[in-house]
C-alpha atoms as a printed R data frame, in Angstrom:
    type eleno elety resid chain resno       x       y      z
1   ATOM     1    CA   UNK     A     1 197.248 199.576  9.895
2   ATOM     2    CA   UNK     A     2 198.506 198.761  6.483
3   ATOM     3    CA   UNK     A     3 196.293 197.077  4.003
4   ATOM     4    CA   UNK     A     4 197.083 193.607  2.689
5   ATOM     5    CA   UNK     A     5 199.124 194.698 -0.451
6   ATOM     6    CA   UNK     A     6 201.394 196.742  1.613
7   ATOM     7    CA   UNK     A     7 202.140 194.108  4.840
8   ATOM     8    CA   UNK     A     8 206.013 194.063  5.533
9   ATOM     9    CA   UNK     A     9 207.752 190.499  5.077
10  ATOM    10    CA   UNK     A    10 211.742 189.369  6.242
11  ATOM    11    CA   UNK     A    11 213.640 187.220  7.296
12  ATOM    12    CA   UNK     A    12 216.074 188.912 10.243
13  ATOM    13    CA   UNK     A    13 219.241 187.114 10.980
14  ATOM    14    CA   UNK     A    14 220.399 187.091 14.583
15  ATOM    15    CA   UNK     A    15 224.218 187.648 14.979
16  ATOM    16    CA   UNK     A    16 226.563 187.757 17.560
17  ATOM    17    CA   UNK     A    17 229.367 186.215 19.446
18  ATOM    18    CA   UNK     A    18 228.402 183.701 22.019
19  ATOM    19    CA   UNK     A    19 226.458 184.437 24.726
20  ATOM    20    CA   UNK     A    20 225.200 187.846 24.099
21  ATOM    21    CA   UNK     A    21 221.815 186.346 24.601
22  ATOM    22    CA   UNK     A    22 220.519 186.023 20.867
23  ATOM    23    CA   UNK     A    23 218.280 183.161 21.650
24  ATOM    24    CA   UNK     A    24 216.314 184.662 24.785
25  ATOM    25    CA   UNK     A    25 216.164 187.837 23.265
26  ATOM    26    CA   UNK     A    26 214.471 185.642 19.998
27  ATOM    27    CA   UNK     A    27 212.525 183.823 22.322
28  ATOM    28    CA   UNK     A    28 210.743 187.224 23.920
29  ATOM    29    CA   UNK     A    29 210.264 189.299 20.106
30  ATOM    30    CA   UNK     A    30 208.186 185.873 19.637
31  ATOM    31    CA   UNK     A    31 206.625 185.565 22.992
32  ATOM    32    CA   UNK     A    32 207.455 181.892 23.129
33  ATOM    33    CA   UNK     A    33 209.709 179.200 23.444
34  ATOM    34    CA   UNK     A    34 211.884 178.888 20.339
35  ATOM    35    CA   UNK     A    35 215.808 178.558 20.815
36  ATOM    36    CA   UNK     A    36 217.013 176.772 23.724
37  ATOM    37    CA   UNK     A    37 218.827 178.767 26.425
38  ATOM    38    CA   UNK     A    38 221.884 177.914 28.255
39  ATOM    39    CA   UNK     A    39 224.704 179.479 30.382
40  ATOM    40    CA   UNK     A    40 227.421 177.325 27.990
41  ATOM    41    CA   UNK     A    41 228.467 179.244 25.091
42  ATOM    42    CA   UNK     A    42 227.173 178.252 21.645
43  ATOM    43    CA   UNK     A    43 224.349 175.931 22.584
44  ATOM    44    CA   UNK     A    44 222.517 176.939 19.675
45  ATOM    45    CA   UNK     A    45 224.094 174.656 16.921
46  ATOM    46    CA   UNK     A    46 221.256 175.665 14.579
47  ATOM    47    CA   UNK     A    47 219.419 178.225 12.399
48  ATOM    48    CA   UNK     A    48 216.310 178.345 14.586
49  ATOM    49    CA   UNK     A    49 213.333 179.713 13.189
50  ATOM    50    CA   UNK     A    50 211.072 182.155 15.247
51  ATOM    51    CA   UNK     A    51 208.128 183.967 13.774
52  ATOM    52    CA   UNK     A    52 206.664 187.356 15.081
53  ATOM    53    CA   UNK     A    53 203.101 188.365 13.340
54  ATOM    54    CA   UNK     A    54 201.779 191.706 13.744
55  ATOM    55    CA   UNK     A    55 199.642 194.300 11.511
56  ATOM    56    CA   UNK     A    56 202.916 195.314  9.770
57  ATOM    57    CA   UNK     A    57 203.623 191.955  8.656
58  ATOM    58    CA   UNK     A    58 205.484 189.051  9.544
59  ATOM    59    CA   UNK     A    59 209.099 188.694 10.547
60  ATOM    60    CA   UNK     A    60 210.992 185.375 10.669
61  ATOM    61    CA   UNK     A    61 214.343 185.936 13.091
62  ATOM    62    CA   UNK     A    62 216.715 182.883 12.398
63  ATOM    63    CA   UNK     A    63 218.700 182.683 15.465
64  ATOM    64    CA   UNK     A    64 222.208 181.395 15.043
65  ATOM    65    CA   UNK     A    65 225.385 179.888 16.574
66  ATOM    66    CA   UNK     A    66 227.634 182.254 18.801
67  ATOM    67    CA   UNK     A    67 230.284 183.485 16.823
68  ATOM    68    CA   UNK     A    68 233.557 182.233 17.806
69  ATOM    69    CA   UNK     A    69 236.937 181.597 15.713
70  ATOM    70    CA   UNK     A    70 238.036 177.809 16.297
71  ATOM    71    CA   UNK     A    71 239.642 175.329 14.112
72  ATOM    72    CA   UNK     A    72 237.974 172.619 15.575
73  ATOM    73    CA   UNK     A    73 235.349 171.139 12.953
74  ATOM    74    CA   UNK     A    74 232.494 171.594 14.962
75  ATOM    75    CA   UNK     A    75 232.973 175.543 15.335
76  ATOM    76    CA   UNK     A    76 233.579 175.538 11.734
77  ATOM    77    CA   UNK     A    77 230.524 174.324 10.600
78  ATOM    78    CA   UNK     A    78 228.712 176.682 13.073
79  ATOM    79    CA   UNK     A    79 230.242 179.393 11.276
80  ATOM    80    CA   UNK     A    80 228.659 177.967  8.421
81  ATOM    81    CA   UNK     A    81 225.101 178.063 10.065
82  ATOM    82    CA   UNK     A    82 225.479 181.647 10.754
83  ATOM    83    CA   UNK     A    83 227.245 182.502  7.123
84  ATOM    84    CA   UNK     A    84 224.387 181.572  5.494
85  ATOM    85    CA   UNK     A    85 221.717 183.210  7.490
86  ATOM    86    CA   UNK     A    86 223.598 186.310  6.863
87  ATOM    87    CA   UNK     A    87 223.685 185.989  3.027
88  ATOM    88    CA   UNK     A    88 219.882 184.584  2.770
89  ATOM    89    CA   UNK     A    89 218.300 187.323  5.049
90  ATOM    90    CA   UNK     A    90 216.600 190.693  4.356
91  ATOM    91    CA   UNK     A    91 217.477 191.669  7.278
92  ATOM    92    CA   UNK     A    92 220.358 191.189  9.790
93  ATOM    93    CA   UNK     A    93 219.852 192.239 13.564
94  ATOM    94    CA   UNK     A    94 223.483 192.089 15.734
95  ATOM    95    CA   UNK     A    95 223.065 191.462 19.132
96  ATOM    96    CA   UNK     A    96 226.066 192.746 21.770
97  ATOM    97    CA   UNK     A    97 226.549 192.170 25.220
98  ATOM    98    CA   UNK     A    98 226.630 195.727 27.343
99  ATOM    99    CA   UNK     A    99 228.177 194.251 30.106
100 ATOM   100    CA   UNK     A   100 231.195 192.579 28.841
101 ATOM   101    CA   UNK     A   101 234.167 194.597 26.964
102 ATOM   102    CA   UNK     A   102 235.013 193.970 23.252
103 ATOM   103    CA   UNK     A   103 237.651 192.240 22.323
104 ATOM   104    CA   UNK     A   104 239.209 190.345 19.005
105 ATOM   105    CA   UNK     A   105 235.984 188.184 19.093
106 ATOM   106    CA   UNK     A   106 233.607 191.422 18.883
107 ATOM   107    CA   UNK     A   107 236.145 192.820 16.009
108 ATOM   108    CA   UNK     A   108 235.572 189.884 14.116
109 ATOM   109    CA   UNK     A   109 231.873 189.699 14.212
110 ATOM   110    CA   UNK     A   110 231.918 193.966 13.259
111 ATOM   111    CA   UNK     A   111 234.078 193.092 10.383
112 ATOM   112    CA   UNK     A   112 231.880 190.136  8.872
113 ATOM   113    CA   UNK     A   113 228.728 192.194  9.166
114 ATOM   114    CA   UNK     A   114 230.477 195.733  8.173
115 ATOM   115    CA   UNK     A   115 229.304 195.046  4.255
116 ATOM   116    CA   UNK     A   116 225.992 194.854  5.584
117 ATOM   117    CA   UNK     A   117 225.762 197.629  7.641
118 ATOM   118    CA   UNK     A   118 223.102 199.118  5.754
119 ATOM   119    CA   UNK     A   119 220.652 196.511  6.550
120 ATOM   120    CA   UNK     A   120 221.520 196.155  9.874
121 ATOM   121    CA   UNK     A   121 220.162 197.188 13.332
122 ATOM   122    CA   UNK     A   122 221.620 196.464 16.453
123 ATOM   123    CA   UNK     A   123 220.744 195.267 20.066
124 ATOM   124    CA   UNK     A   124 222.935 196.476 23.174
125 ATOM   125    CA   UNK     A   125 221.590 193.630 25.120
126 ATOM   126    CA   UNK     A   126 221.601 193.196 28.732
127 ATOM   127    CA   UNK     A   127 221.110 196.543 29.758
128 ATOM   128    CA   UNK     A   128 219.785 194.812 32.903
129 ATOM   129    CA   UNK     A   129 223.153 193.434 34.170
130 ATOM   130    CA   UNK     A   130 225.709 195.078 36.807
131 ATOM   131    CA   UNK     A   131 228.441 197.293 34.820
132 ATOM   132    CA   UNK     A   132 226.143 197.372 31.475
133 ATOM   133    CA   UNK     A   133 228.170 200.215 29.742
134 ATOM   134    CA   UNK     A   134 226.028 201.515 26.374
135 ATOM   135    CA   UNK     A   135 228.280 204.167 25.467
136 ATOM   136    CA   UNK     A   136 231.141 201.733 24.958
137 ATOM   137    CA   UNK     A   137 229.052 199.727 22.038
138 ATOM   138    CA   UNK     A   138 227.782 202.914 21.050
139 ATOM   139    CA   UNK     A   139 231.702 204.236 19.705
140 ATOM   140    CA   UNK     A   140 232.084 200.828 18.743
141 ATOM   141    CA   UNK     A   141 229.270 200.922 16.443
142 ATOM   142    CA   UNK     A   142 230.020 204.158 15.205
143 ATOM   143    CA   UNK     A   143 233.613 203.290 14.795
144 ATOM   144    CA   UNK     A   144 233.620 199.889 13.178
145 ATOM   145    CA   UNK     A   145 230.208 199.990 11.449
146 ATOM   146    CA   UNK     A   146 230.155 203.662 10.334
147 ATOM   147    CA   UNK     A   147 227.033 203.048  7.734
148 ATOM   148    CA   UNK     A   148 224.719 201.384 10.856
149 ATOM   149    CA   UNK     A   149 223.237 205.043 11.671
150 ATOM   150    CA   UNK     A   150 222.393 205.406 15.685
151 ATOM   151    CA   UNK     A   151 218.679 205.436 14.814
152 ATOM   152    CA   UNK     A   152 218.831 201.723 14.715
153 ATOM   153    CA   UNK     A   153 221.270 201.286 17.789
154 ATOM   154    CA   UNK     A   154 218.679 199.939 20.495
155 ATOM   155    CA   UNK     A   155 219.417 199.390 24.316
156 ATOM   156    CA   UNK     A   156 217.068 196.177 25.216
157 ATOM   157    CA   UNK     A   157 216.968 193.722 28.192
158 ATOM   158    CA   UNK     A   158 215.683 190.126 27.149
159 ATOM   159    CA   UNK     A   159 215.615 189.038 30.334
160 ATOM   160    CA   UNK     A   160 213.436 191.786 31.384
161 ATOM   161    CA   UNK     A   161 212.056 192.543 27.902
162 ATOM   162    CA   UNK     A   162 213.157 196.190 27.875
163 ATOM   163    CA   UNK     A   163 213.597 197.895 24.664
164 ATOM   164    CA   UNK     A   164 211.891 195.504 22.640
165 ATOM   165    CA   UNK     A   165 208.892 197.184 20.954
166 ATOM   166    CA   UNK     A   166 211.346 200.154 19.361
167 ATOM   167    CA   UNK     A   167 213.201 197.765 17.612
168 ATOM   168    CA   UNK     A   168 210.316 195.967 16.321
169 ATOM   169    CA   UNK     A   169 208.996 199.173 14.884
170 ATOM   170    CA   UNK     A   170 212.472 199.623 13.580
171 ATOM   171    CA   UNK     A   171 213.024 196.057 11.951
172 ATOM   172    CA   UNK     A   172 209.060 196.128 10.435
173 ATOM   173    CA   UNK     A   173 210.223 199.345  9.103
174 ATOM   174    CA   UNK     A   174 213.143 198.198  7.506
175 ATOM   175    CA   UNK     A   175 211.554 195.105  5.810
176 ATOM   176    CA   UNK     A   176 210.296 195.566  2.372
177 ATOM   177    CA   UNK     A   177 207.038 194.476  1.411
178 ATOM   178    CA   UNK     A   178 205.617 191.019  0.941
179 ATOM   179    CA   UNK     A   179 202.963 188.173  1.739
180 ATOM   180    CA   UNK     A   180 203.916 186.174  4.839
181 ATOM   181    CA   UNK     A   181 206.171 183.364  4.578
182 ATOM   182    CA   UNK     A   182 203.869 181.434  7.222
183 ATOM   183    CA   UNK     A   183 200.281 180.848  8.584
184 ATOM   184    CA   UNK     A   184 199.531 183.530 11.463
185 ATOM   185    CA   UNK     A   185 199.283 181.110 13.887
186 ATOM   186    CA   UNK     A   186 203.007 179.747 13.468
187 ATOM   187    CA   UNK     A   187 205.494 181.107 15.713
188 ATOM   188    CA   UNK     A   188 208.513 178.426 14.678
189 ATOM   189    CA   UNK     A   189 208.810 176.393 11.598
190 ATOM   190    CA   UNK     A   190 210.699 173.687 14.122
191 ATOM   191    CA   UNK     A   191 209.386 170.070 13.190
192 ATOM   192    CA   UNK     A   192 208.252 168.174 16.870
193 ATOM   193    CA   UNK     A   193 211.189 165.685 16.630
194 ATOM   194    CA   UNK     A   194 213.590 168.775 16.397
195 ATOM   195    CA   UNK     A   195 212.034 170.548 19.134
196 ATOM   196    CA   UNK     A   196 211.731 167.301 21.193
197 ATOM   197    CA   UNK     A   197 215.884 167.300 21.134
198 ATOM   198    CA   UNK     A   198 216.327 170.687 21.339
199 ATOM   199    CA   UNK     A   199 214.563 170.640 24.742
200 ATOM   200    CA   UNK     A   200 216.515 167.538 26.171
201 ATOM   201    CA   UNK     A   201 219.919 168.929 25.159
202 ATOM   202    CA   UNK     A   202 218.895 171.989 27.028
203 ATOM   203    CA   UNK     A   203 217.906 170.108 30.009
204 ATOM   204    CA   UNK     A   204 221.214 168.021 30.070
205 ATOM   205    CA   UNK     A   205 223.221 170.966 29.169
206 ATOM   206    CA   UNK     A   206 221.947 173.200 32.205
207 ATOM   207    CA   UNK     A   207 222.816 170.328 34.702
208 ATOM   208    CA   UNK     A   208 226.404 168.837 33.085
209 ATOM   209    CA   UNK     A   209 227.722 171.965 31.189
210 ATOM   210    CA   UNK     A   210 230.436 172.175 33.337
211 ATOM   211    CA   UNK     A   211 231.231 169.209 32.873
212 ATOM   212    CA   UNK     A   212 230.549 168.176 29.276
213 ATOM   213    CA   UNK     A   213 228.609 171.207 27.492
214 ATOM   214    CA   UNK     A   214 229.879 170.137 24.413
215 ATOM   215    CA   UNK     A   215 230.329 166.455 24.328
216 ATOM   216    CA   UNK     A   216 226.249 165.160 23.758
217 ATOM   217    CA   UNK     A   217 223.456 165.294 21.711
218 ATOM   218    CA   UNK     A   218 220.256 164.185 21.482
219 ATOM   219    CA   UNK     A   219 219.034 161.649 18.987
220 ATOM   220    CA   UNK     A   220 214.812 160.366 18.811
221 ATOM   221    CA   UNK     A   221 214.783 157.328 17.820
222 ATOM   222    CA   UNK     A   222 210.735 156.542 17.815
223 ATOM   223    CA   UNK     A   223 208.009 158.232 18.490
224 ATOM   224    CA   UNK     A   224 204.110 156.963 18.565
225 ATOM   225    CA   UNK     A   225 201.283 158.770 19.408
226 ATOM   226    CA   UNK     A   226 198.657 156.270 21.310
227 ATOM   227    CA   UNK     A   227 195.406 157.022 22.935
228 ATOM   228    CA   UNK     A   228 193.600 158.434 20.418
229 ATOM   229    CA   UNK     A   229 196.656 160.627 19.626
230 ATOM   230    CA   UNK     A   230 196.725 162.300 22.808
231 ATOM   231    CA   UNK     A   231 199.661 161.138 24.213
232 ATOM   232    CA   UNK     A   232 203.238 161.123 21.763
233 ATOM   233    CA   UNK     A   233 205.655 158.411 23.548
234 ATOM   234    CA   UNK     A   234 209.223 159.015 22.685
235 ATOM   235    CA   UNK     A   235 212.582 156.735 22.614
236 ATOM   236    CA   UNK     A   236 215.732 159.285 22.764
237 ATOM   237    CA   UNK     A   237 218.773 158.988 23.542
238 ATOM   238    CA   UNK     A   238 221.588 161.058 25.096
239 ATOM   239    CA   UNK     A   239 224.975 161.046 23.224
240 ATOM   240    CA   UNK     A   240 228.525 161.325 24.740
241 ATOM   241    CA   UNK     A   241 231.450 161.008 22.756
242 ATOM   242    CA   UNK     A   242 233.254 158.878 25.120
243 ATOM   243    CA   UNK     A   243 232.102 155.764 26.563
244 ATOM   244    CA   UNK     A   244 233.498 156.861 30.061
245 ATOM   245    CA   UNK     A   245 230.788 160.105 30.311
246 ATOM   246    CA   UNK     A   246 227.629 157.924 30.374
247 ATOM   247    CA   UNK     A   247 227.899 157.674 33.786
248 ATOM   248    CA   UNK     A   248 227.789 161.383 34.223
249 ATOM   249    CA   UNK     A   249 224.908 161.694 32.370
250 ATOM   250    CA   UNK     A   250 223.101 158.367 34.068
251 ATOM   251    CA   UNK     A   251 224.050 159.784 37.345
252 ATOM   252    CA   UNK     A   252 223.929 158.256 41.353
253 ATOM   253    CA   UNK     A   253 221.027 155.717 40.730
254 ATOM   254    CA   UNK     A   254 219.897 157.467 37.573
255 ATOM   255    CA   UNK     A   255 219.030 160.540 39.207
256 ATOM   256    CA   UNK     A   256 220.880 162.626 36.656
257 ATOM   257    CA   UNK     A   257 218.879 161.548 33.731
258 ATOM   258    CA   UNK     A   258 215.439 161.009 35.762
259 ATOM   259    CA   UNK     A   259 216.190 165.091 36.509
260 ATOM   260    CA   UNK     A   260 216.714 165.592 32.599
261 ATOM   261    CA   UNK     A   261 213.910 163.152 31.634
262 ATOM   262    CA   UNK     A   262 211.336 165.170 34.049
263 ATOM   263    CA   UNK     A   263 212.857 168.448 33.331
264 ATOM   264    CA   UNK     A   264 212.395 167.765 29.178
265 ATOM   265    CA   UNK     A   265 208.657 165.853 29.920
266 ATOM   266    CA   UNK     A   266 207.397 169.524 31.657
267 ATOM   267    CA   UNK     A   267 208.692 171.923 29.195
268 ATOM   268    CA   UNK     A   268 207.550 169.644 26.087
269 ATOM   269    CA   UNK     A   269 203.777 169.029 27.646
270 ATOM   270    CA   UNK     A   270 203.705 173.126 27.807
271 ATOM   271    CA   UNK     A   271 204.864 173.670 23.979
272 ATOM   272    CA   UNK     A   272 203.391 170.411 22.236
273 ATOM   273    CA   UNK     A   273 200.058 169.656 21.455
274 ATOM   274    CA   UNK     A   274 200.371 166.119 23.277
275 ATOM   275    CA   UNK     A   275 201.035 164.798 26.899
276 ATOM   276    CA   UNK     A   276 204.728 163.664 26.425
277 ATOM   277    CA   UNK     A   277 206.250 159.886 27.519
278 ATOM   278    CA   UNK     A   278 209.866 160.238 27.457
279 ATOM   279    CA   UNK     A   279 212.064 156.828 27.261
280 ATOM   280    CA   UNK     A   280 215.288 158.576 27.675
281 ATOM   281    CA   UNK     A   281 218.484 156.598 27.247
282 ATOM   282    CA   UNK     A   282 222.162 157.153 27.067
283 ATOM   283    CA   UNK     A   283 224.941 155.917 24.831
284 ATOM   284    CA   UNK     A   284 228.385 157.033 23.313
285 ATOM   285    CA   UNK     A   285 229.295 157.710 19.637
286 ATOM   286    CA   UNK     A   286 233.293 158.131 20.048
287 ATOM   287    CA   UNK     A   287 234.752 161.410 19.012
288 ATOM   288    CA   UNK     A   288 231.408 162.432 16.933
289 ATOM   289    CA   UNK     A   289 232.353 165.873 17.160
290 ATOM   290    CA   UNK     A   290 235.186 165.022 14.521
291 ATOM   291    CA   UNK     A   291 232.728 163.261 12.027
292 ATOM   292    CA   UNK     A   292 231.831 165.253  9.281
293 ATOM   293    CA   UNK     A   293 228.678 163.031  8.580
294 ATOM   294    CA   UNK     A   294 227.301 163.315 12.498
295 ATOM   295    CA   UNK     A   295 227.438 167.542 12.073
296 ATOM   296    CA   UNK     A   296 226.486 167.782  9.210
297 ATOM   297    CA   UNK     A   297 223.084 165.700  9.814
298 ATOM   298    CA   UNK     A   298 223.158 167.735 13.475
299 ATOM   299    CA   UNK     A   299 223.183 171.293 12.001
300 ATOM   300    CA   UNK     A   300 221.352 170.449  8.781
301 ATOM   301    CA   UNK     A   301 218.588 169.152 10.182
């Protein structure tokens, strides 16, 4: 074990196109729930902060936004997100899917983090899956980031939290040294009313994504902690951009949001220090995803 003076300390920026699986493979390094997970591309609208501490240091791994090349505003200002994580961090770790090919999308994410190749490792996720094909990322590395040597190309499985422990070694080898950023006991930076939404969008996401994976948010309103501060009662609400989709989200007799309401309330009682009351409501904010004010205080936040 290193002593004190010699601890490693980064920040690692997670990069990849969309649904690669950046946020479960963030969500394993830290060994808890950080980044929401959903099957619809670019759910994380984001930088989310998760926090790994071990006897080499501390690493902070800012998962970001899918990479994908849209005009629309909202995609634009989730290019942003992940811009600037790349720019601010130490460290940058791109994440590829090994069971889908490349394509123009893949191209463009090689060519943005080509400059940085040198402080760069890279995860050939989903080893796991039917028709995971390594070697193809592995001449595709070699290829488009020629710098990126193979001794920090990795084959992992989040979802079965293969490969994970090499690349640790690997990324605390490649920060530099430094005090922590955070207490030891930290694993996210996220504040609770952050979290709080996170958790709902991923619960309304995972049952209307097909539907509308793009079209809500989640908004607290209040929040009170009663009974001795045991208990943390929250008023949130649900966001559609169209008056028209509130009844998807309300649902046959409110069963759809009763589902998301008791879905959030179990997953929030597990990661919070409180017993969570949800008052979960629905209402529209017409064409928000066009509002420059409404994304920026979404992906700011």
């Amino acid at each position: 074990m290193s002593i004190r003076g010699e601890k490693k300390a980064a920040f690692v920026a997670v990069v990849g196109r969309p649904s690669v699986g950046k946020s479960t493979l963030v969500n394993r390094l830290c060994g808890a729930k950080v980044a929401i997970v959903s099957a619809a591309p670019q759910t994380t609208r984001n930088a989310i902060r998760g926090i790994v501490n071990r006897p080499q240091g501390q690493l902070v791994f800012v998962d970001t936004p899918g990479r994908h090349d849209s005009e629309r505003k909202l995609n634009k200002h989730l290019l942003e997100v992940s811009d600037r994580a790349i720019t601010g961090a130490e460290i940058l770790l791109y994440v590829l899917d090994a069971s889908r090919a490349f394509g123009t999308e893949e191209e463009a994410v090689a060519a943005r983090l080509a400059p940085f190749a040198e402080r760069t490792a890279a995860a050939v996720n989903k080893m796991d899956s039917p028709g995971a094909d390594y070697e193809q990322y592995r001449m595709f590395l070699q290829s488009r980031l020629p710098l990126l040597g193979e001794d920090r190309y990795f084959k992992t499985s989040a979802m079965k939290k293969e490969g994970l422990e090499p690349l640790l070694d690997c990324l605390f080898a490649m920060a530099g040294e430094g005090e922590p950023f955070y207490p030891e006991e930290y694993y996210t930076d996220q504040e609770p009313a952050f979290r709080i939404a996170e958790i709902i969008r991923e619960k309304a996401i995972n049952r209307l994504y097909q539907e509308l994976p793009h079209s809500l948010y989640v908004e607290v309103a209040d929040a009170e902690l009663r009974e001795d501060n045991t208990r943390l009662w929250v008023r949130a609400f649900i966001i559609t951009e169209r008056e028209s989709q509130k009844g998807i989200v309300v649902g046959k007799g409110g069963e759809m949001i009763k589902a998301i309401r008791q879905a959030a309330q179990k997953d929030l009682n597990r990661i919070l220090d409180w017993k969570v009351e949800l008052d979960l409501r629905v209402k529209s904010s017409p064409d928000w995803r066009h509002n420059d004010g409404v994304l920026k205080r979404l992906i700011d936040r």
